[in-house]
XYZ file of C-alpha atoms in Angstrom:
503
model
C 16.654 21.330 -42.766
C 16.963 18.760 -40.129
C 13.350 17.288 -38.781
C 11.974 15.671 -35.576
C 11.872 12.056 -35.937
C 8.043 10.711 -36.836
C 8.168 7.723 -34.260
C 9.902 8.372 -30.930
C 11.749 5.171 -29.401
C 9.944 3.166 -27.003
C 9.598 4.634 -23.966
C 9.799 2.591 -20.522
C 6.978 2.607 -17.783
C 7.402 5.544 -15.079
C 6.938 3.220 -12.439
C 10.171 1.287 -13.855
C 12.450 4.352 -14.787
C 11.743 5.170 -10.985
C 12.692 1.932 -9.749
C 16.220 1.691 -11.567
C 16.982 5.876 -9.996
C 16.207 3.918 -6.914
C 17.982 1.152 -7.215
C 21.250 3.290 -8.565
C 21.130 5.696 -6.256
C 20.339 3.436 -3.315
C 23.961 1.927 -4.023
C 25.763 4.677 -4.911
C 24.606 6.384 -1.652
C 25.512 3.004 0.415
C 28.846 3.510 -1.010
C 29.152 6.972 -0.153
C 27.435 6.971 3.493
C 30.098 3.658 3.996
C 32.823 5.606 4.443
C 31.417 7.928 6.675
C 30.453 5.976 8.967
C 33.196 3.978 8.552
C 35.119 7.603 9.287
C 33.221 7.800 12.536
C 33.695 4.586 13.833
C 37.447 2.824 12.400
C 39.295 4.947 10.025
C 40.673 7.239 12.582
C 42.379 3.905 14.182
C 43.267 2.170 10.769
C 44.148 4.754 8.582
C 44.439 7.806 10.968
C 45.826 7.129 14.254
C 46.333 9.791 16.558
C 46.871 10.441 20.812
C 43.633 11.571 20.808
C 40.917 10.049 19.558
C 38.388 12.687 18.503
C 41.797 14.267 16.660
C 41.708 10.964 14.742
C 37.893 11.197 14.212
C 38.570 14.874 12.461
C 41.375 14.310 10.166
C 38.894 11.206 9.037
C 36.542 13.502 8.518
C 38.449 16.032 6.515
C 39.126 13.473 4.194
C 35.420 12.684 4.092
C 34.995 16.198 2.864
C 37.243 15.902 0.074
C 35.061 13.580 -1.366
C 32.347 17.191 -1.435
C 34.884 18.811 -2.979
C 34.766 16.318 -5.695
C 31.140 16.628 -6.574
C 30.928 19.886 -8.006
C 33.469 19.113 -10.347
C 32.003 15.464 -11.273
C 28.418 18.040 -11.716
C 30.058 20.002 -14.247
C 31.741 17.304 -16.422
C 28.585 14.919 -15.825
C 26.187 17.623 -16.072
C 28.179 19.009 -19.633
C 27.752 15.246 -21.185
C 24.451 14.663 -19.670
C 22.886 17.608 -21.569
C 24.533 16.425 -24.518
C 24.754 13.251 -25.268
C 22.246 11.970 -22.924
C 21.178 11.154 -19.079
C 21.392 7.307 -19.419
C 24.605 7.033 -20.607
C 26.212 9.225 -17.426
C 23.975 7.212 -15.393
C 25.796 3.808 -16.097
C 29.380 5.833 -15.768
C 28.960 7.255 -12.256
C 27.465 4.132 -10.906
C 30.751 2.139 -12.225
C 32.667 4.624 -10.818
C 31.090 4.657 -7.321
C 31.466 1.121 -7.106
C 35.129 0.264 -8.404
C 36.145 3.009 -5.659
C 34.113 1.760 -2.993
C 35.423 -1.935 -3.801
C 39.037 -0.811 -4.064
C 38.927 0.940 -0.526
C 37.956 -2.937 0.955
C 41.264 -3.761 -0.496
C 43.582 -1.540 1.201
C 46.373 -1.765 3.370
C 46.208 0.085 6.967
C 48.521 2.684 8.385
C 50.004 -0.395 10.411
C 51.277 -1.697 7.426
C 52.340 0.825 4.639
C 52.243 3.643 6.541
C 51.683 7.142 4.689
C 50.737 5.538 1.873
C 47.778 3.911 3.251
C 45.666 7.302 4.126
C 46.866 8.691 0.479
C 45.425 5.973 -1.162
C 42.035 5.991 0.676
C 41.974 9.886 -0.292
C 42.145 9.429 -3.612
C 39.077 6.652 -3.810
C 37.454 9.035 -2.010
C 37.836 11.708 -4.419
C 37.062 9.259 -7.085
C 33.947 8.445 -5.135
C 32.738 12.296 -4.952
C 33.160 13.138 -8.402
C 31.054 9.957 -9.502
C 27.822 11.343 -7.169
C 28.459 14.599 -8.067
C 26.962 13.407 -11.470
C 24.531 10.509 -10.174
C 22.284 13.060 -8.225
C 21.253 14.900 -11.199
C 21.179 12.294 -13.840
C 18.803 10.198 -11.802
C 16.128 12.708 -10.618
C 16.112 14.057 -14.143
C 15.414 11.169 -15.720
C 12.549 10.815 -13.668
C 11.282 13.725 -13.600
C 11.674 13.836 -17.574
C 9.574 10.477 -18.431
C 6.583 12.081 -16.125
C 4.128 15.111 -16.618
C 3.805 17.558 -13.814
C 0.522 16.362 -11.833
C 2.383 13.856 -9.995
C 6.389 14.904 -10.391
C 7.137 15.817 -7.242
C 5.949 12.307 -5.400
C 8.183 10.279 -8.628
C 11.087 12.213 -8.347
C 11.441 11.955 -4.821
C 11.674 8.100 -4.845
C 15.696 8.456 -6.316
C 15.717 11.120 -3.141
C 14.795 8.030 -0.955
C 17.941 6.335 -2.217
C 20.034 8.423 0.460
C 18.530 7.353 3.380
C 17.892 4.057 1.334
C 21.824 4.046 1.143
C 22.717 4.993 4.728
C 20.151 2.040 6.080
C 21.808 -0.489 4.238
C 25.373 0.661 4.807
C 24.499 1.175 8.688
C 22.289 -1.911 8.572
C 25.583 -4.290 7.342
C 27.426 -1.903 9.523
C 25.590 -2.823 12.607
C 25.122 -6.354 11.658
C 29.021 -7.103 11.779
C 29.211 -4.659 15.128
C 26.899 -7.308 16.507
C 27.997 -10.570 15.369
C 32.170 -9.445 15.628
C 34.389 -8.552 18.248
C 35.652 -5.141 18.617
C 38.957 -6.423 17.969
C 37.995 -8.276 14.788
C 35.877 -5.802 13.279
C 38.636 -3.384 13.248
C 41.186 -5.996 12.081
C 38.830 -7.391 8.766
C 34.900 -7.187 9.468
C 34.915 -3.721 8.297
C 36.516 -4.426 4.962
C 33.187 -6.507 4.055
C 30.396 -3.942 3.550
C 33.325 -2.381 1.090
C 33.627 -5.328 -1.358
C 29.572 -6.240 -1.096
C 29.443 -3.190 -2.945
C 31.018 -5.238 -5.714
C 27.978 -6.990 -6.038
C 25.675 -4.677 -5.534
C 26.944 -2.419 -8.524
C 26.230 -5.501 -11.161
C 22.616 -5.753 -9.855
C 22.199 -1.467 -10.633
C 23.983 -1.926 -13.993
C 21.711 -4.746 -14.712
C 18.769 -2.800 -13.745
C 19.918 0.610 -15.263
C 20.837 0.135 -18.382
C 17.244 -1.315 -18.977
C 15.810 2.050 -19.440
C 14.976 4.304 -22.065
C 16.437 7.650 -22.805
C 14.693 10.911 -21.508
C 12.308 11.549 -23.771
C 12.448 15.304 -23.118
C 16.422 15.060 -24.149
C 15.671 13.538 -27.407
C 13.678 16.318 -28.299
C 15.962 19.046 -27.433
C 18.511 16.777 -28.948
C 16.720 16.982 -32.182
C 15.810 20.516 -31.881
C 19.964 21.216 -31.151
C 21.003 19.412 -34.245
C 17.903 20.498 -36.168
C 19.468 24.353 -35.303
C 23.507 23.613 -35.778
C 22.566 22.480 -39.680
C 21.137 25.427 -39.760
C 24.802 26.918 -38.774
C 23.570 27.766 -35.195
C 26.479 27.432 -32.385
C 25.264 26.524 -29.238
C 26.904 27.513 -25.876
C 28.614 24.786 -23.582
C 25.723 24.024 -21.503
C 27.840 25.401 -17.897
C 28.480 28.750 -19.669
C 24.868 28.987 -20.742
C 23.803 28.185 -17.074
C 25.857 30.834 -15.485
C 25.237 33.219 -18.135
C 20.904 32.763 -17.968
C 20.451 30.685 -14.881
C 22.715 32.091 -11.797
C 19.962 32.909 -9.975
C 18.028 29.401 -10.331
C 21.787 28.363 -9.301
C 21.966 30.715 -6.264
C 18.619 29.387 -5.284
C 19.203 25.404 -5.843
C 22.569 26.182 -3.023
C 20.361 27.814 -0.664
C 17.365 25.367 -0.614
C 20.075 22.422 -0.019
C 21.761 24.310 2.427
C 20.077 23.695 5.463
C 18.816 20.403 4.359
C 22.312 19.202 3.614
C 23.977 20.283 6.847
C 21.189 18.976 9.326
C 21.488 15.669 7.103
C 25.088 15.041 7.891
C 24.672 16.005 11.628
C 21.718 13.794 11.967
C 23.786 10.756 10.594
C 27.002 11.186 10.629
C 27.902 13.680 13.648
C 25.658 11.611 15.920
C 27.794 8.763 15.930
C 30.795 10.058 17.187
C 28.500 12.797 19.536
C 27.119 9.320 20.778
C 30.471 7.136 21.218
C 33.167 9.586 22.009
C 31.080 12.070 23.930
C 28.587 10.029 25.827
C 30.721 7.184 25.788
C 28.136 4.835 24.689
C 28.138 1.412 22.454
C 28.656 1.824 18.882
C 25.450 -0.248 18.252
C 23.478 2.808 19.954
C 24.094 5.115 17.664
C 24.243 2.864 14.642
C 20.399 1.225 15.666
C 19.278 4.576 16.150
C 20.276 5.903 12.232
C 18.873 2.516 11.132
C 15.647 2.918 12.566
C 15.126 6.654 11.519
C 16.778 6.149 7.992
C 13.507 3.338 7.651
C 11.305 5.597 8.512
C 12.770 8.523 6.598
C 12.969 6.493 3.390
C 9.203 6.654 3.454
C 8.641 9.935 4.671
C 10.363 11.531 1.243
C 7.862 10.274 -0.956
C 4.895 10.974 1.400
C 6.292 14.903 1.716
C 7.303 14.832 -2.146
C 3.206 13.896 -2.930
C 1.944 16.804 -0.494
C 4.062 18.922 -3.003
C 1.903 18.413 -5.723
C -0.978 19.180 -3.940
C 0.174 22.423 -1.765
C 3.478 23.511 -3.698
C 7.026 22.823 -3.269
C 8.208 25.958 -1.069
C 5.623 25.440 1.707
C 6.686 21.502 2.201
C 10.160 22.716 2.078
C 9.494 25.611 4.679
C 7.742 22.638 7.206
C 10.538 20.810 7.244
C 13.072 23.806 7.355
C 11.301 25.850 10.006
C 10.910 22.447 11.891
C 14.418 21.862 11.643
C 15.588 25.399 13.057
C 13.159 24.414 16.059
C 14.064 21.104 16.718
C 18.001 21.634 16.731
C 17.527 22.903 20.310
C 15.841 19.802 21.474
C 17.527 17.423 19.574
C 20.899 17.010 21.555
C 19.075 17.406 24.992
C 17.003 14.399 24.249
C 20.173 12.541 22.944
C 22.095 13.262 25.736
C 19.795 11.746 28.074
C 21.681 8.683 27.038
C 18.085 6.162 26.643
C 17.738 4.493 22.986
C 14.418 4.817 22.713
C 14.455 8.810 23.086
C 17.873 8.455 21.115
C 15.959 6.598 18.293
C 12.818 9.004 18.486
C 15.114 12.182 18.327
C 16.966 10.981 15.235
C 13.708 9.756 13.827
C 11.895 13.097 14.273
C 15.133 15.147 12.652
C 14.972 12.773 9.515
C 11.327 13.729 9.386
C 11.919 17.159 8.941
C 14.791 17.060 7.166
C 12.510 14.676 4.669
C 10.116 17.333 4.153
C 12.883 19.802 2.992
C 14.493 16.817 0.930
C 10.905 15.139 -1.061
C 10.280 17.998 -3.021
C 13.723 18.786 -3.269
C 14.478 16.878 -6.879
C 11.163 18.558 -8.564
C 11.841 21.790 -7.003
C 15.178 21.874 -8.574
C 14.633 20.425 -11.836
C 11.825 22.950 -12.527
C 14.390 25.618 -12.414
C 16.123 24.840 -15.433
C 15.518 24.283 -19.088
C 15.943 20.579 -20.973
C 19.215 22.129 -22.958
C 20.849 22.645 -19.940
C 18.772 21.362 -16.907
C 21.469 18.272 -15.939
C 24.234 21.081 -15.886
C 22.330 23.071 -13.988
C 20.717 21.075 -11.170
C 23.975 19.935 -10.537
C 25.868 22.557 -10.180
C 23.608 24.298 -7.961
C 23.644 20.937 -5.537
C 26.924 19.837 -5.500
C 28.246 23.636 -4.698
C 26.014 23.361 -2.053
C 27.369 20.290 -0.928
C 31.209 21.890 -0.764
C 29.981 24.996 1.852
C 27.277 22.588 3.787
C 27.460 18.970 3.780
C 31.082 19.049 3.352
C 32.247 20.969 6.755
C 28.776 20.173 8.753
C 31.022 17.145 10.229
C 34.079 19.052 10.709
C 32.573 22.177 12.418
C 30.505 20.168 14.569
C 33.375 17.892 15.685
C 35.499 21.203 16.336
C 32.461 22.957 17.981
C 32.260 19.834 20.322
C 35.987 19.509 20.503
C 36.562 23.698 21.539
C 33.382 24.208 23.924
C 32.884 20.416 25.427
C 29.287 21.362 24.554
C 26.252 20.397 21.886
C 25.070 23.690 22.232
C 26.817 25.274 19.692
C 26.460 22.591 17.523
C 22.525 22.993 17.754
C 22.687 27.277 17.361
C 24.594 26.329 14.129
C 22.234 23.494 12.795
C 19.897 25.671 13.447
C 21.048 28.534 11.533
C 21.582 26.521 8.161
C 17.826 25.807 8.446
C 16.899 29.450 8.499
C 19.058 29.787 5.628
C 17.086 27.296 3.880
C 13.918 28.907 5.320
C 15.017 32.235 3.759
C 15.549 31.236 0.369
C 12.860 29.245 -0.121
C 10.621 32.018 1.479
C 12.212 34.764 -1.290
C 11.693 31.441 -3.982
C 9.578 31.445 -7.233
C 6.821 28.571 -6.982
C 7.691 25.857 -9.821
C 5.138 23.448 -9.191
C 2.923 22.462 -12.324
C 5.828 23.502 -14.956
C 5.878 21.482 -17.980
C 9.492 20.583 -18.632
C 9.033 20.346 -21.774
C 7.119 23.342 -23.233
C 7.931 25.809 -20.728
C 10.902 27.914 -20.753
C 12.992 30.660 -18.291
C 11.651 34.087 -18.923
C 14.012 37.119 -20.182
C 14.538 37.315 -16.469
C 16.349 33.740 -16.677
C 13.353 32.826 -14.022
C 11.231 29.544 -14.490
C 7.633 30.411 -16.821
C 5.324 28.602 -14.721
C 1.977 28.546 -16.119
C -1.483 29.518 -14.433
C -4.071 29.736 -16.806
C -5.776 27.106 -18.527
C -4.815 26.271 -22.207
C -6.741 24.087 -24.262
C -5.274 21.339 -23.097
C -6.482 21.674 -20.060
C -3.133 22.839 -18.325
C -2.646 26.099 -16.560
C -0.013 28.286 -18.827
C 1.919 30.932 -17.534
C 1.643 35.010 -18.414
C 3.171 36.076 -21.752
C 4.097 32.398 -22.667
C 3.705 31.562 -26.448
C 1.100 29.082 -27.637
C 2.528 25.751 -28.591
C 3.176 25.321 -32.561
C -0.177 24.891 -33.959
C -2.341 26.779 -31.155
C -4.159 29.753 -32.439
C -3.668 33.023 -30.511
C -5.623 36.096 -30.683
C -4.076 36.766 -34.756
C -5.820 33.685 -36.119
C -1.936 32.688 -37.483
C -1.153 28.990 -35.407
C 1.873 29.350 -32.982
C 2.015 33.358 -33.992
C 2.265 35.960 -30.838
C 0.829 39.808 -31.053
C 3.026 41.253 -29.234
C 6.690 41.870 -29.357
C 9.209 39.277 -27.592
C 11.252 40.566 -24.978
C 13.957 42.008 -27.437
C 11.464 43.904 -29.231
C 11.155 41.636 -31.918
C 7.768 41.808 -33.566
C 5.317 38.862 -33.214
C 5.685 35.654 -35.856
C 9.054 37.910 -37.291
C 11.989 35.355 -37.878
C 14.894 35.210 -35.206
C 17.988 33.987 -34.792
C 18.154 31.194 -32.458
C 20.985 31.701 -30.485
C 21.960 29.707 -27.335
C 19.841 30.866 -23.979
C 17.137 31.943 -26.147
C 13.850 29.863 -25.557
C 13.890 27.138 -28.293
């Protein structure tokens, strides 16, 4: 029989696993928040020209969608080698990925000058570009929340959350820079080609910085444990079938939490700049100085609402910033409309907020769901479905909302009904904070065992959870359990380890 190794590798600091999610996910975010607001602002001239230009401005959109429609399918194939042969590895991949795209899309010809081609090819990077962060997202708040216990998990594993708006201030902030040191004209002709091949760059500074890390120590565990069982003769499930088959409901949960978070996102960001130049008619820089500043302050606000999660619980953060959100989507446009910067700036800034305390707990919440077997499969499949029906169409609908009624109205009734969405879910949620990844499994019910009562070891365990191998229970036998499992099975009897069974 196969046994744990004596001497696990060397593990790196927490502090430095954090830093090279943040770093990854920083750029991989730049290069996906790039094109959308290169969507909003150029491609409907360059690559999509069109009589009208809010026409233009949608069909750039829609292929900024495709790139959501991507993700779930770069979650599954990620998430499938993630839970076997390891987090790092799929880490390096998506990153290399996101970056050749994003470089190759600075290389392009325009519309002017291949025609039909030109749109085709940008489609396809930007498919190429969705399936590489529709495995990033859950590779990098894993391994996170995998090197850390649970006191402090949900401020460390919202620092790779920070690397969206991270992402969007630096691809707004170049953005912006070129808007104010170019011309219109030559902007549109080269300057916008730049922040595309800077991503170049930026991709051999994450690799440099990624593959410094050390493996998730939880995955070599259940690594061992899954080759320790198939010598044994024991098949284990693909790690998608096991999470539909055990986990739907953690799924079903994961797409409802992100739902309202991921629409109001997109509006806040993305929508804003073409509500702001096509519909108000005001400068580009406007709208683009107004993201930066709230991104800045929202890339500190995650952490800050991701630390008050460990200390009051993940579902009432999440509920702040969702109820908030639902609240503030009727105020939002009438303070952008009044056409100032400053109340511009402070109603972006105030939507990020909220939308940050729905997003810091966010990676914790999520992992906490799923088991170490399948747990990459599994948070990302339940985001990156969530980003095909929310974050995905949130542009579209509100352009064609705008477009049909000539009116932000609508626009806010919907933002606001994604957050109540969110609010809903999260309200009808099981509590996850204080798992332990590691030890604790889903119950027969396929629902997260999150302990509550002290064990020796001074952390709280959860009702009807088994002692850890070589804790005495009430029989006096280490690791043995008095009553029957939850197939009947009576306590300390042998059973067949089969796949979705607590291991």
């Amino acid at each position: 029989m196969a046994s744990l190794p004596s001497t696990p590798p060397p593990r790196t600091s927490l502090p430095r696993v954090v830093a090279a999610s943040l770093v990854g996910t920083t750029i991989e975010w730049y290069d996906f928040f790039l094109y959308g607001s290169a969507a909003a602002l150029v491609f409907n001239d360059l690559f999509f020209p069109t009589a009208d230009p809010l026409t233009g401005t949608l069909i750039a959109f829609i292929t900024y969608a495709i790139g959501f429609l991507a993700r779930p399918l770069g979650g599954v194939v990620f998430g499938h080698f993630g839970d076997k042969v390891g987090r790092k590895k799929l880490l390096v991949l998506s990153l290399l990925l996101m970056g050749g795209s994003t470089f190759a899309m600075g290389l392009l010809p325009t519309y002017a000058a291949i025609g039909v081609g030109a749109p085709v090819l940008l489609t396809v990077l930007r498919l190429v570009q969705g399936f590489a962060l529709g495995g990033e997202w859950g590779g990098a708040v894993l391994i996170v929340s995998e090197h850390g216990g649970p006191a402090h998990r949900g401020f460390w594993a919202s620092w790779p959350q920070s690397g969206a708006p991270g992402g969007n201030l630096l691809a707004t902030g170049v953005l912006a820079l070129l808007a104010a040191v170019q011309s219109e004209a030559a902007f549109e002709s080269w300057g916008w080609r730049i922040p595309f091949l800077l991503s170049g760059v930026l991709v051999m500074v994450g690799l440099w910085i990624r593959v410094s890390v050390s493996e998730s120590p939880l995955f070599l565990e259940a690594r061992a444990k899954a080759e320790a069982a198939a010598a044994r003769g024991v098949k284990e499930e693909t790690p998608v079938v096991e999470v539909f088959r055990t986990g739907w409901r953690q799924v079903l949960t994961a797409i409802g939490t992100r739902f309202g978070e991921n629409i109001s996102y997109y509006v806040l960001t993305s929508f804003v700049l073409v509500y702001v130049t096509k519909h108000l008619d005001l400068p580009k820089s406007t709208a683009l100085n107004a993201v930066l500043i709230g991104s800045a302050v929202h890339f500190v606000a995650i952490p800050a609402w991701g630390a008050l999660s460990d200390r009051i619980g993940r579902r009432p953060v999440t509920l702040i910033g969702s109820v908030g959100m639902a609240l503030w989507a009727f105020f939002f446009f009438g303070l952008v409309d009044s056409g100032s910067f400053a109340v511009i700036t402070a109603a972006v800034t105030v939507g990020l907020l909220l939308h940050g305390a729905m997003y810091g707990p966010q990676a914790a919440f999520i992992s906490e769901m799923f088991d170490t077997r399948v747990r990459y499969s599994g948070a990302s499949m339940g985001s990156q479905l969530a980003s095909i029906v929310a974050g995905a169409l949130a542009p579209i609908i509100a352009v064609q909302l705008l477009k049909e009624y000539d009116s932000s109205a609508p626009v806010a009734l919907y933002l606001c009904l994604a957050a109540l969405v969110t609010t809903v879910t999260v309200a009808l949620a099981r509590e996850t904070r204080g798992r332990d990844l590691g030890r604790a499994e889903t119950d027969a019910q396929g629902e997260p065992d999150v302990r509550e009562e002290p064990d020796g070891r001074g952390e709280p365990n959860g009702p009807g959870e088994p002692n850890a191998p070589g804790e005495p229970d009430g029989s006096g036998r280490p690791g043995a359990r008095a009553e029957p499992d939850a197939r009947g099975q009576a306590a300390g009897a042998p059973t067949p380890v089969r796949s979705g069974d607590p291991s």
